[in-house]
């Protein structure tokens, strides 16, 4: 007998005024747990739509962080546009915005303004540096926060040059932290009926995800940070690369058995993790030659057999085709047509059975959303004529 499980956020209405990645991803996480999300875009569209490679007007950001949403295009520079956004916000349970401090107040969309009429509103502000402080009015991006938070230094290359992590890690984790904070605010609302303002910044997230490394540097009293364990690293094999980590003494013994270096087990220099740090160069140099002697597949099988943490170094194409990834149904087709029908990772914790969702084009659902909120055809046309709203037109037909 199958059991129907109602998604936890079913019936929840989210108005997503944010752009880029962090705010939109927060909204999409809520959607994947059942919320209905309306994405509001300016006439020029979410600025994230114009980053990177575009295929037929869509790019990776507009697809990966907006699946399942509906889009309405509103011009906030028009009086009627601001009034419409205010009306939509008052009918939402959650409002997400990513403007610089002060912008929502000028638009009449601040938390103070909206909460007067909707005291149960959960209002989410996503910024680069927070609502106050010396940097509050500065523009900031994922790259900016990677640079100033120490992340680029931690990721330095062999020549000690700082370098950016290759994905938009700070943006993405900010969206995750924001969604977690929304869940806490909604739980509080369910208990006492009161809403809340949630503030999350890229600065907050950049600090939080590196807290362990920052503490490690403090404990080392400014000395060069050592690896968390020895051996730990990436090694070339006959046909690729493998990452191997010996987390503790028992695992080191397993590694010795796997690579047929049983003499290391009796070597007092290598008897504890603390001792092995002093001989890291010797250990890693030997491993470099040993791992290069056989294939990646051989080492994956052998190391796993002896309980050693390891993984094949894969590109995205290999990762997508990995049999375990396929079994876990990590990726879903986007549900879009043509070149946009790509695989997108599902939000962790959501049911594997979730079907693929499509991402909207800019203003694609403007008329449908206006109808949902009770605007007659005449009222809708007046909004279009005034320039307060616009809609995407399919020019391919």
mmCIF file of C-alpha atoms in Angstrom:
data_model
loop_
_atom_site.group_PDB
_atom_site.id
_atom_site.type_symbol
_atom_site.label_atom_id
_atom_site.label_comp_id
_atom_site.label_asym_id
_atom_site.label_seq_id
_atom_site.Cartn_x
_atom_site.Cartn_y
_atom_site.Cartn_z
ATOM 1 C CA UNK A 1 0.000 0.000 0.000
ATOM 2 C CA UNK A 2 1.460 3.358 -1.022
ATOM 3 C CA UNK A 3 1.385 6.205 1.456
ATOM 4 C CA UNK A 4 0.826 9.733 0.215
ATOM 5 C CA UNK A 5 3.081 12.186 2.046
ATOM 6 C CA UNK A 6 2.172 15.866 1.948
ATOM 7 C CA UNK A 7 5.195 18.077 1.347
ATOM 8 C CA UNK A 8 5.936 20.120 4.507
ATOM 9 C CA UNK A 9 5.570 23.510 2.827
ATOM 10 C CA UNK A 10 2.433 22.692 0.822
ATOM 11 C CA UNK A 11 0.196 25.761 0.690
ATOM 12 C CA UNK A 12 3.047 28.139 1.513
ATOM 13 C CA UNK A 13 3.257 31.138 -0.835
ATOM 14 C CA UNK A 14 6.694 32.615 -1.512
ATOM 15 C CA UNK A 15 7.357 35.868 -3.366
ATOM 16 C CA UNK A 16 10.907 35.799 -4.705
ATOM 17 C CA UNK A 17 12.141 39.332 -5.416
ATOM 18 C CA UNK A 18 15.789 38.241 -5.332
ATOM 19 C CA UNK A 19 18.222 37.876 -8.209
ATOM 20 C CA UNK A 20 21.432 35.973 -8.891
ATOM 21 C CA UNK A 21 21.963 32.733 -6.968
ATOM 22 C CA UNK A 22 21.686 32.957 -3.162
ATOM 23 C CA UNK A 23 18.121 34.287 -2.864
ATOM 24 C CA UNK A 24 16.737 32.335 -5.833
ATOM 25 C CA UNK A 25 18.284 29.092 -4.537
ATOM 26 C CA UNK A 26 16.728 29.689 -1.116
ATOM 27 C CA UNK A 27 13.340 30.065 -2.818
ATOM 28 C CA UNK A 28 13.871 26.936 -4.904
ATOM 29 C CA UNK A 29 14.725 24.892 -1.798
ATOM 30 C CA UNK A 30 11.414 25.990 -0.278
ATOM 31 C CA UNK A 31 9.644 25.085 -3.530
ATOM 32 C CA UNK A 32 11.125 21.590 -3.515
ATOM 33 C CA UNK A 33 9.478 21.090 -0.122
ATOM 34 C CA UNK A 34 6.071 22.074 -1.477
ATOM 35 C CA UNK A 35 5.930 25.878 -1.522
ATOM 36 C CA UNK A 36 4.514 27.842 -4.442
ATOM 37 C CA UNK A 37 7.074 30.395 -5.649
ATOM 38 C CA UNK A 38 6.410 33.459 -7.771
ATOM 39 C CA UNK A 39 9.585 35.012 -9.153
ATOM 40 C CA UNK A 40 9.404 38.773 -9.754
ATOM 41 C CA UNK A 41 11.808 40.115 -12.356
ATOM 42 C CA UNK A 42 12.503 43.657 -13.614
ATOM 43 C CA UNK A 43 12.038 44.511 -17.320
ATOM 44 C CA UNK A 44 15.688 43.605 -17.963
ATOM 45 C CA UNK A 45 15.242 40.275 -16.178
ATOM 46 C CA UNK A 46 17.141 38.748 -13.267
ATOM 47 C CA UNK A 47 20.755 39.845 -13.790
ATOM 48 C CA UNK A 48 21.771 36.228 -13.282
ATOM 49 C CA UNK A 49 20.244 35.421 -16.680
ATOM 50 C CA UNK A 50 23.050 37.313 -18.407
ATOM 51 C CA UNK A 51 26.021 35.510 -16.854
ATOM 52 C CA UNK A 52 27.967 32.874 -18.774
ATOM 53 C CA UNK A 53 26.903 30.868 -21.778
ATOM 54 C CA UNK A 54 23.345 31.377 -23.002
ATOM 55 C CA UNK A 55 21.495 28.897 -25.170
ATOM 56 C CA UNK A 56 18.279 30.218 -26.688
ATOM 57 C CA UNK A 57 17.983 32.888 -23.996
ATOM 58 C CA UNK A 58 18.572 30.630 -20.975
ATOM 59 C CA UNK A 59 21.749 29.947 -19.012
ATOM 60 C CA UNK A 60 22.924 27.708 -16.187
ATOM 61 C CA UNK A 61 21.887 30.114 -13.414
ATOM 62 C CA UNK A 62 18.395 30.727 -14.766
ATOM 63 C CA UNK A 63 17.819 26.965 -14.982
ATOM 64 C CA UNK A 64 19.615 25.481 -11.969
ATOM 65 C CA UNK A 65 18.294 27.907 -9.323
ATOM 66 C CA UNK A 66 14.776 28.627 -10.575
ATOM 67 C CA UNK A 67 13.222 25.249 -11.359
ATOM 68 C CA UNK A 68 9.496 25.051 -10.736
ATOM 69 C CA UNK A 69 8.947 28.787 -10.266
ATOM 70 C CA UNK A 70 6.589 31.044 -12.186
ATOM 71 C CA UNK A 71 7.867 34.411 -13.396
ATOM 72 C CA UNK A 72 6.149 37.776 -13.556
ATOM 73 C CA UNK A 73 7.908 40.834 -14.976
ATOM 74 C CA UNK A 74 7.201 44.063 -13.054
ATOM 75 C CA UNK A 75 8.727 47.518 -13.517
ATOM 76 C CA UNK A 76 9.260 48.921 -10.011
ATOM 77 C CA UNK A 77 10.090 52.344 -11.454
ATOM 78 C CA UNK A 78 6.390 52.701 -12.320
ATOM 79 C CA UNK A 79 3.891 53.632 -9.617
ATOM 80 C CA UNK A 80 1.518 50.875 -10.703
ATOM 81 C CA UNK A 81 4.410 48.409 -10.679
ATOM 82 C CA UNK A 82 5.322 49.247 -7.081
ATOM 83 C CA UNK A 83 1.675 49.010 -6.044
ATOM 84 C CA UNK A 84 1.413 45.580 -7.678
ATOM 85 C CA UNK A 85 4.547 44.290 -5.935
ATOM 86 C CA UNK A 86 3.162 45.558 -2.623
ATOM 87 C CA UNK A 87 -0.113 43.734 -3.256
ATOM 88 C CA UNK A 88 1.641 40.480 -4.111
ATOM 89 C CA UNK A 89 3.887 40.748 -1.044
ATOM 90 C CA UNK A 90 0.936 41.152 1.314
ATOM 91 C CA UNK A 91 -0.537 37.881 0.064
ATOM 92 C CA UNK A 92 2.691 35.919 0.517
ATOM 93 C CA UNK A 93 3.836 33.923 3.538
ATOM 94 C CA UNK A 94 7.503 34.476 2.724
ATOM 95 C CA UNK A 95 9.126 37.366 0.870
ATOM 96 C CA UNK A 96 12.742 37.028 -0.277
ATOM 97 C CA UNK A 97 14.717 40.080 -1.431
ATOM 98 C CA UNK A 98 18.353 40.741 -2.292
ATOM 99 C CA UNK A 99 18.430 44.514 -2.780
ATOM 100 C CA UNK A 100 21.074 46.701 -1.202
ATOM 101 C CA UNK A 101 20.074 48.176 2.179
ATOM 102 C CA UNK A 102 17.516 50.967 1.794
ATOM 103 C CA UNK A 103 16.103 49.963 -1.599
ATOM 104 C CA UNK A 104 13.057 48.116 -0.266
ATOM 105 C CA UNK A 105 12.171 51.121 1.895
ATOM 106 C CA UNK A 106 12.134 53.358 -1.198
ATOM 107 C CA UNK A 107 9.922 50.812 -2.963
ATOM 108 C CA UNK A 108 7.504 50.557 -0.027
ATOM 109 C CA UNK A 109 8.478 46.892 0.395
ATOM 110 C CA UNK A 110 10.476 46.983 3.621
ATOM 111 C CA UNK A 111 9.780 44.559 6.443
ATOM 112 C CA UNK A 112 8.636 47.416 8.670
ATOM 113 C CA UNK A 113 6.092 48.484 6.053
ATOM 114 C CA UNK A 114 4.742 45.046 5.166
ATOM 115 C CA UNK A 115 4.679 43.616 8.684
ATOM 116 C CA UNK A 116 2.239 46.337 9.802
ATOM 117 C CA UNK A 117 -0.420 44.620 7.705
ATOM 118 C CA UNK A 118 1.046 41.111 7.809
ATOM 119 C CA UNK A 119 2.582 40.538 11.264
ATOM 120 C CA UNK A 120 2.960 36.835 10.415
ATOM 121 C CA UNK A 121 5.147 37.535 7.369
ATOM 122 C CA UNK A 122 8.562 35.864 7.163
ATOM 123 C CA UNK A 123 10.782 38.361 5.389
ATOM 124 C CA UNK A 124 14.205 37.299 4.085
ATOM 125 C CA UNK A 125 16.959 39.782 3.235
ATOM 126 C CA UNK A 126 19.988 38.415 1.401
ATOM 127 C CA UNK A 127 22.871 40.879 1.072
ATOM 128 C CA UNK A 128 26.595 40.856 0.432
ATOM 129 C CA UNK A 129 27.743 42.346 3.752
ATOM 130 C CA UNK A 130 24.640 42.677 5.929
ATOM 131 C CA UNK A 131 22.260 45.540 6.667
ATOM 132 C CA UNK A 132 24.701 47.675 8.669
ATOM 133 C CA UNK A 133 28.381 48.286 9.222
ATOM 134 C CA UNK A 134 31.167 49.979 7.212
ATOM 135 C CA UNK A 135 30.656 47.750 4.146
ATOM 136 C CA UNK A 136 26.844 47.618 4.131
ATOM 137 C CA UNK A 137 26.450 49.731 0.991
ATOM 138 C CA UNK A 138 29.249 48.085 -0.959
ATOM 139 C CA UNK A 139 28.421 45.794 -3.876
ATOM 140 C CA UNK A 140 29.718 42.269 -3.354
ATOM 141 C CA UNK A 141 29.745 38.924 -5.092
ATOM 142 C CA UNK A 142 30.862 35.353 -4.523
ATOM 143 C CA UNK A 143 34.327 36.258 -5.819
ATOM 144 C CA UNK A 144 34.529 39.285 -3.531
ATOM 145 C CA UNK A 145 33.791 37.200 -0.445
ATOM 146 C CA UNK A 146 36.109 34.380 -1.484
ATOM 147 C CA UNK A 147 38.866 36.987 -1.742
ATOM 148 C CA UNK A 148 38.331 38.798 1.565
ATOM 149 C CA UNK A 149 37.365 35.782 3.713
ATOM 150 C CA UNK A 150 40.603 33.834 3.279
ATOM 151 C CA UNK A 151 39.100 31.215 0.969
ATOM 152 C CA UNK A 152 41.394 32.092 -1.937
ATOM 153 C CA UNK A 153 44.443 31.836 0.335
ATOM 154 C CA UNK A 154 43.354 28.433 1.644
ATOM 155 C CA UNK A 155 42.970 27.327 -1.984
ATOM 156 C CA UNK A 156 46.395 28.610 -3.093
ATOM 157 C CA UNK A 157 48.262 26.765 -5.808
ATOM 158 C CA UNK A 158 51.678 25.087 -5.643
ATOM 159 C CA UNK A 159 53.339 28.473 -6.223
ATOM 160 C CA UNK A 160 51.462 29.993 -3.261
ATOM 161 C CA UNK A 161 49.250 32.109 -5.518
ATOM 162 C CA UNK A 162 45.728 32.669 -4.117
ATOM 163 C CA UNK A 163 43.025 31.302 -6.390
ATOM 164 C CA UNK A 164 39.261 31.248 -6.497
ATOM 165 C CA UNK A 165 37.319 28.062 -5.821
ATOM 166 C CA UNK A 166 35.949 27.073 -9.215
ATOM 167 C CA UNK A 167 32.265 27.057 -8.245
ATOM 168 C CA UNK A 168 30.070 29.767 -6.712
ATOM 169 C CA UNK A 169 30.400 28.202 -3.293
ATOM 170 C CA UNK A 170 29.618 31.267 -1.164
ATOM 171 C CA UNK A 171 26.479 32.124 -3.146
ATOM 172 C CA UNK A 172 25.155 28.578 -2.985
ATOM 173 C CA UNK A 173 25.777 28.085 0.731
ATOM 174 C CA UNK A 174 24.195 31.467 1.472
ATOM 175 C CA UNK A 175 21.020 30.186 -0.184
ATOM 176 C CA UNK A 176 21.142 27.025 1.913
ATOM 177 C CA UNK A 177 21.666 28.942 5.173
ATOM 178 C CA UNK A 178 18.814 31.283 4.233
ATOM 179 C CA UNK A 179 16.453 28.366 3.617
ATOM 180 C CA UNK A 180 17.421 26.842 6.965
ATOM 181 C CA UNK A 181 16.716 30.150 8.710
ATOM 182 C CA UNK A 182 13.339 30.397 6.966
ATOM 183 C CA UNK A 183 12.443 26.950 8.310
ATOM 184 C CA UNK A 184 13.255 28.082 11.852
ATOM 185 C CA UNK A 185 11.186 31.261 11.389
ATOM 186 C CA UNK A 186 8.227 29.284 10.043
ATOM 187 C CA UNK A 187 8.408 26.902 12.993
ATOM 188 C CA UNK A 188 8.353 29.877 15.343
ATOM 189 C CA UNK A 189 5.384 31.311 13.423
ATOM 190 C CA UNK A 190 3.513 28.030 13.732
ATOM 191 C CA UNK A 191 3.929 28.201 17.527
ATOM 192 C CA UNK A 192 3.196 31.854 18.276
ATOM 193 C CA UNK A 193 1.710 33.233 15.057
ATOM 194 C CA UNK A 194 4.376 35.888 14.621
ATOM 195 C CA UNK A 195 6.539 36.425 11.581
ATOM 196 C CA UNK A 196 10.172 37.496 11.549
ATOM 197 C CA UNK A 197 12.838 39.195 9.538
ATOM 198 C CA UNK A 198 15.648 36.868 8.503
ATOM 199 C CA UNK A 199 18.962 38.439 7.505
ATOM 200 C CA UNK A 200 21.633 36.351 5.787
ATOM 201 C CA UNK A 201 24.703 37.672 3.989
ATOM 202 C CA UNK A 202 27.414 36.263 1.766
ATOM 203 C CA UNK A 203 29.809 37.429 4.475
ATOM 204 C CA UNK A 204 28.003 35.310 7.086
ATOM 205 C CA UNK A 205 28.136 32.243 4.870
ATOM 206 C CA UNK A 206 31.787 32.690 3.850
ATOM 207 C CA UNK A 207 32.737 32.784 7.527
ATOM 208 C CA UNK A 208 30.517 29.887 8.604
ATOM 209 C CA UNK A 209 31.696 27.384 6.006
ATOM 210 C CA UNK A 210 35.324 28.074 6.937
ATOM 211 C CA UNK A 211 34.913 28.100 10.705
ATOM 212 C CA UNK A 212 36.886 24.866 11.149
ATOM 213 C CA UNK A 213 39.817 26.164 9.110
ATOM 214 C CA UNK A 214 39.775 29.503 10.939
ATOM 215 C CA UNK A 215 39.845 27.741 14.318
ATOM 216 C CA UNK A 216 42.642 25.472 13.055
ATOM 217 C CA UNK A 217 44.764 28.509 12.216
ATOM 218 C CA UNK A 218 44.113 29.983 15.674
ATOM 219 C CA UNK A 219 45.150 26.753 17.377
ATOM 220 C CA UNK A 220 48.336 26.614 15.319
ATOM 221 C CA UNK A 221 49.213 30.121 16.565
ATOM 222 C CA UNK A 222 49.830 31.476 13.097
ATOM 223 C CA UNK A 223 52.063 28.632 11.913
ATOM 224 C CA UNK A 224 51.568 27.164 8.477
ATOM 225 C CA UNK A 225 48.486 24.998 8.688
ATOM 226 C CA UNK A 226 49.229 21.302 8.276
ATOM 227 C CA UNK A 227 46.901 18.784 6.636
ATOM 228 C CA UNK A 228 44.291 17.265 8.909
ATOM 229 C CA UNK A 229 45.882 13.846 8.519
ATOM 230 C CA UNK A 230 48.834 12.087 6.889
ATOM 231 C CA UNK A 231 48.690 10.693 4.350
ATOM 232 C CA UNK A 232 46.009 12.742 2.651
ATOM 233 C CA UNK A 233 46.142 13.929 -0.916
ATOM 234 C CA UNK A 234 45.575 13.365 -4.597
ATOM 235 C CA UNK A 235 47.854 10.949 -6.434
ATOM 236 C CA UNK A 236 48.317 10.077 -10.098
ATOM 237 C CA UNK A 237 47.537 6.514 -11.164
ATOM 238 C CA UNK A 238 48.247 4.697 -14.419
ATOM 239 C CA UNK A 239 45.100 6.117 -16.000
ATOM 240 C CA UNK A 240 43.974 9.072 -13.907
ATOM 241 C CA UNK A 241 44.000 10.365 -10.341
ATOM 242 C CA UNK A 242 42.756 9.207 -6.962
ATOM 243 C CA UNK A 243 42.226 11.048 -3.710
ATOM 244 C CA UNK A 244 43.210 9.097 -0.603
ATOM 245 C CA UNK A 245 42.800 10.063 3.058
ATOM 246 C CA UNK A 246 43.944 8.199 6.172
ATOM 247 C CA UNK A 247 41.636 9.600 8.836
ATOM 248 C CA UNK A 248 43.039 7.744 11.857
ATOM 249 C CA UNK A 249 45.549 5.104 12.941
ATOM 250 C CA UNK A 250 43.315 2.113 12.110
ATOM 251 C CA UNK A 251 42.810 3.436 8.610
ATOM 252 C CA UNK A 252 46.553 3.936 8.200
ATOM 253 C CA UNK A 253 47.044 0.256 9.009
ATOM 254 C CA UNK A 254 44.454 -0.596 6.373
ATOM 255 C CA UNK A 255 46.312 1.585 3.877
ATOM 256 C CA UNK A 256 49.564 -0.234 4.653
ATOM 257 C CA UNK A 257 47.908 -3.583 3.932
ATOM 258 C CA UNK A 258 46.375 -2.264 0.698
ATOM 259 C CA UNK A 259 49.675 -0.969 -0.692
ATOM 260 C CA UNK A 260 51.667 -3.913 0.702
ATOM 261 C CA UNK A 261 53.809 -1.769 2.964
ATOM 262 C CA UNK A 262 53.319 -3.780 6.153
ATOM 263 C CA UNK A 263 56.728 -2.660 7.437
ATOM 264 C CA UNK A 264 55.211 0.792 7.987
ATOM 265 C CA UNK A 265 52.906 -0.687 10.618
ATOM 266 C CA UNK A 266 55.866 -1.658 12.814
ATOM 267 C CA UNK A 267 57.764 1.577 12.102
ATOM 268 C CA UNK A 268 57.608 3.650 15.306
ATOM 269 C CA UNK A 269 57.986 6.843 13.268
ATOM 270 C CA UNK A 270 54.555 6.187 11.741
ATOM 271 C CA UNK A 271 52.843 4.725 14.808
ATOM 272 C CA UNK A 272 50.528 7.677 15.484
ATOM 273 C CA UNK A 273 48.925 10.450 13.466
ATOM 274 C CA UNK A 274 50.987 13.025 15.322
ATOM 275 C CA UNK A 275 54.228 11.216 14.454
ATOM 276 C CA UNK A 276 53.294 10.851 10.775
ATOM 277 C CA UNK A 277 53.066 14.626 10.334
ATOM 278 C CA UNK A 278 56.851 14.807 10.800
ATOM 279 C CA UNK A 279 57.413 12.322 7.991
ATOM 280 C CA UNK A 280 54.731 13.498 5.576
ATOM 281 C CA UNK A 281 57.195 14.101 2.720
ATOM 282 C CA UNK A 282 58.662 10.594 3.004
ATOM 283 C CA UNK A 283 55.233 8.922 3.177
ATOM 284 C CA UNK A 284 53.715 10.918 0.334
ATOM 285 C CA UNK A 285 56.760 10.462 -1.884
ATOM 286 C CA UNK A 286 56.513 6.684 -1.509
ATOM 287 C CA UNK A 287 52.764 6.747 -2.156
ATOM 288 C CA UNK A 288 53.328 8.785 -5.306
ATOM 289 C CA UNK A 289 55.304 5.914 -6.867
ATOM 290 C CA UNK A 290 53.070 3.163 -5.498
ATOM 291 C CA UNK A 291 49.765 4.601 -6.735
ATOM 292 C CA UNK A 292 51.216 5.336 -10.178
ATOM 293 C CA UNK A 293 51.964 1.631 -10.611
ATOM 294 C CA UNK A 294 48.333 0.539 -11.063
ATOM 295 C CA UNK A 295 45.012 1.763 -12.409
ATOM 296 C CA UNK A 296 42.461 3.906 -10.604
ATOM 297 C CA UNK A 297 39.901 1.081 -10.654
ATOM 298 C CA UNK A 298 42.385 -1.277 -8.989
ATOM 299 C CA UNK A 299 43.112 1.187 -6.186
ATOM 300 C CA UNK A 300 39.464 2.039 -5.605
ATOM 301 C CA UNK A 301 38.611 -1.640 -5.172
ATOM 302 C CA UNK A 302 41.673 -2.463 -3.074
ATOM 303 C CA UNK A 303 41.522 0.560 -0.776
ATOM 304 C CA UNK A 304 37.791 0.156 -0.154
ATOM 305 C CA UNK A 305 38.380 -3.507 0.690
ATOM 306 C CA UNK A 306 40.742 -2.355 3.461
ATOM 307 C CA UNK A 307 38.435 0.417 4.710
ATOM 308 C CA UNK A 308 40.448 3.363 3.417
ATOM 309 C CA UNK A 309 38.638 6.558 2.406
ATOM 310 C CA UNK A 310 39.280 7.190 -1.282
ATOM 311 C CA UNK A 311 37.658 8.468 -4.437
ATOM 312 C CA UNK A 312 38.312 8.628 -8.131
ATOM 313 C CA UNK A 313 39.004 12.163 -9.354
ATOM 314 C CA UNK A 314 36.213 12.650 -11.897
ATOM 315 C CA UNK A 315 34.969 15.354 -14.198
ATOM 316 C CA UNK A 316 31.276 16.242 -14.346
ATOM 317 C CA UNK A 317 30.542 13.839 -17.198
ATOM 318 C CA UNK A 318 31.977 10.888 -15.253
ATOM 319 C CA UNK A 319 30.147 11.987 -12.104
ATOM 320 C CA UNK A 320 26.823 12.136 -13.955
ATOM 321 C CA UNK A 321 27.317 8.620 -15.295
ATOM 322 C CA UNK A 322 28.477 7.099 -12.002
ATOM 323 C CA UNK A 323 26.294 4.028 -11.259
ATOM 324 C CA UNK A 324 25.855 4.896 -7.582
ATOM 325 C CA UNK A 325 24.824 8.471 -8.463
ATOM 326 C CA UNK A 326 22.297 7.030 -10.901
ATOM 327 C CA UNK A 327 20.975 4.593 -8.283
ATOM 328 C CA UNK A 328 20.526 7.419 -5.775
ATOM 329 C CA UNK A 329 18.662 9.473 -8.398
ATOM 330 C CA UNK A 330 20.738 12.525 -7.584
ATOM 331 C CA UNK A 331 19.987 14.204 -10.906
ATOM 332 C CA UNK A 332 16.656 14.903 -12.591
ATOM 333 C CA UNK A 333 15.952 16.126 -16.099
ATOM 334 C CA UNK A 334 14.969 19.779 -16.005
ATOM 335 C CA UNK A 335 11.674 19.068 -17.765
ATOM 336 C CA UNK A 336 12.404 21.667 -20.434
ATOM 337 C CA UNK A 337 12.479 21.322 -24.197
ATOM 338 C CA UNK A 338 15.413 21.128 -26.570
ATOM 339 C CA UNK A 339 18.890 22.121 -25.332
ATOM 340 C CA UNK A 340 17.488 23.189 -21.940
ATOM 341 C CA UNK A 341 16.432 19.647 -21.065
ATOM 342 C CA UNK A 342 19.498 19.106 -18.908
ATOM 343 C CA UNK A 343 20.187 17.173 -15.721
ATOM 344 C CA UNK A 344 20.010 19.209 -12.512
ATOM 345 C CA UNK A 345 20.855 17.940 -9.025
ATOM 346 C CA UNK A 346 17.807 17.621 -6.797
ATOM 347 C CA UNK A 347 17.783 19.461 -3.487
ATOM 348 C CA UNK A 348 19.198 17.069 -0.835
ATOM 349 C CA UNK A 349 16.538 15.730 1.500
ATOM 350 C CA UNK A 350 13.728 15.929 -1.046
ATOM 351 C CA UNK A 351 12.056 12.753 -2.341
ATOM 352 C CA UNK A 352 13.850 10.907 -5.107
ATOM 353 C CA UNK A 353 10.507 10.604 -6.870
ATOM 354 C CA UNK A 354 10.270 14.367 -7.432
ATOM 355 C CA UNK A 355 9.726 14.847 -11.143
ATOM 356 C CA UNK A 356 11.796 17.236 -13.204
ATOM 357 C CA UNK A 357 10.646 20.844 -13.153
ATOM 358 C CA UNK A 358 11.228 23.534 -15.727
ATOM 359 C CA UNK A 359 12.611 27.020 -15.154
ATOM 360 C CA UNK A 360 10.561 29.976 -16.408
ATOM 361 C CA UNK A 361 11.570 32.505 -18.964
ATOM 362 C CA UNK A 362 11.499 36.135 -17.926
ATOM 363 C CA UNK A 363 7.869 37.167 -17.340
ATOM 364 C CA UNK A 364 6.541 33.957 -18.879
ATOM 365 C CA UNK A 365 3.690 33.671 -16.361
ATOM 366 C CA UNK A 366 2.750 37.339 -15.973
ATOM 367 C CA UNK A 367 -0.848 37.012 -17.198
ATOM 368 C CA UNK A 368 -1.475 33.758 -15.333
ATOM 369 C CA UNK A 369 -0.238 35.254 -12.047
ATOM 370 C CA UNK A 370 -2.296 38.414 -12.478
ATOM 371 C CA UNK A 371 -5.382 36.279 -13.077
ATOM 372 C CA UNK A 372 -4.596 34.223 -9.977
ATOM 373 C CA UNK A 373 -4.545 37.410 -7.903
ATOM 374 C CA UNK A 374 -7.922 38.535 -9.205
ATOM 375 C CA UNK A 375 -7.023 41.021 -11.930
ATOM 376 C CA UNK A 376 -9.597 41.163 -14.712
ATOM 377 C CA UNK A 377 -8.529 41.141 -18.352
ATOM 378 C CA UNK A 378 -9.214 44.885 -18.500
ATOM 379 C CA UNK A 379 -7.080 45.560 -15.406
ATOM 380 C CA UNK A 380 -4.319 43.385 -16.776
ATOM 381 C CA UNK A 381 -4.309 45.277 -20.058
ATOM 382 C CA UNK A 382 -4.111 48.575 -18.193
ATOM 383 C CA UNK A 383 -1.019 47.335 -16.375
ATOM 384 C CA UNK A 384 0.558 46.270 -19.669
ATOM 385 C CA UNK A 385 -0.341 49.577 -21.331
ATOM 386 C CA UNK A 386 1.189 51.557 -18.459
ATOM 387 C CA UNK A 387 4.433 49.589 -18.714
ATOM 388 C CA UNK A 388 4.058 48.344 -15.141
ATOM 389 C CA UNK A 389 4.236 44.722 -16.294
ATOM 390 C CA UNK A 390 5.475 42.819 -19.322
ATOM 391 C CA UNK A 391 5.522 39.237 -20.513
ATOM 392 C CA UNK A 392 7.815 36.977 -22.453
ATOM 393 C CA UNK A 393 6.805 36.415 -26.034
ATOM 394 C CA UNK A 394 7.696 33.193 -27.849
ATOM 395 C CA UNK A 395 9.163 34.521 -31.102
ATOM 396 C CA UNK A 396 10.088 31.049 -32.382
ATOM 397 C CA UNK A 397 6.539 30.319 -33.586
#
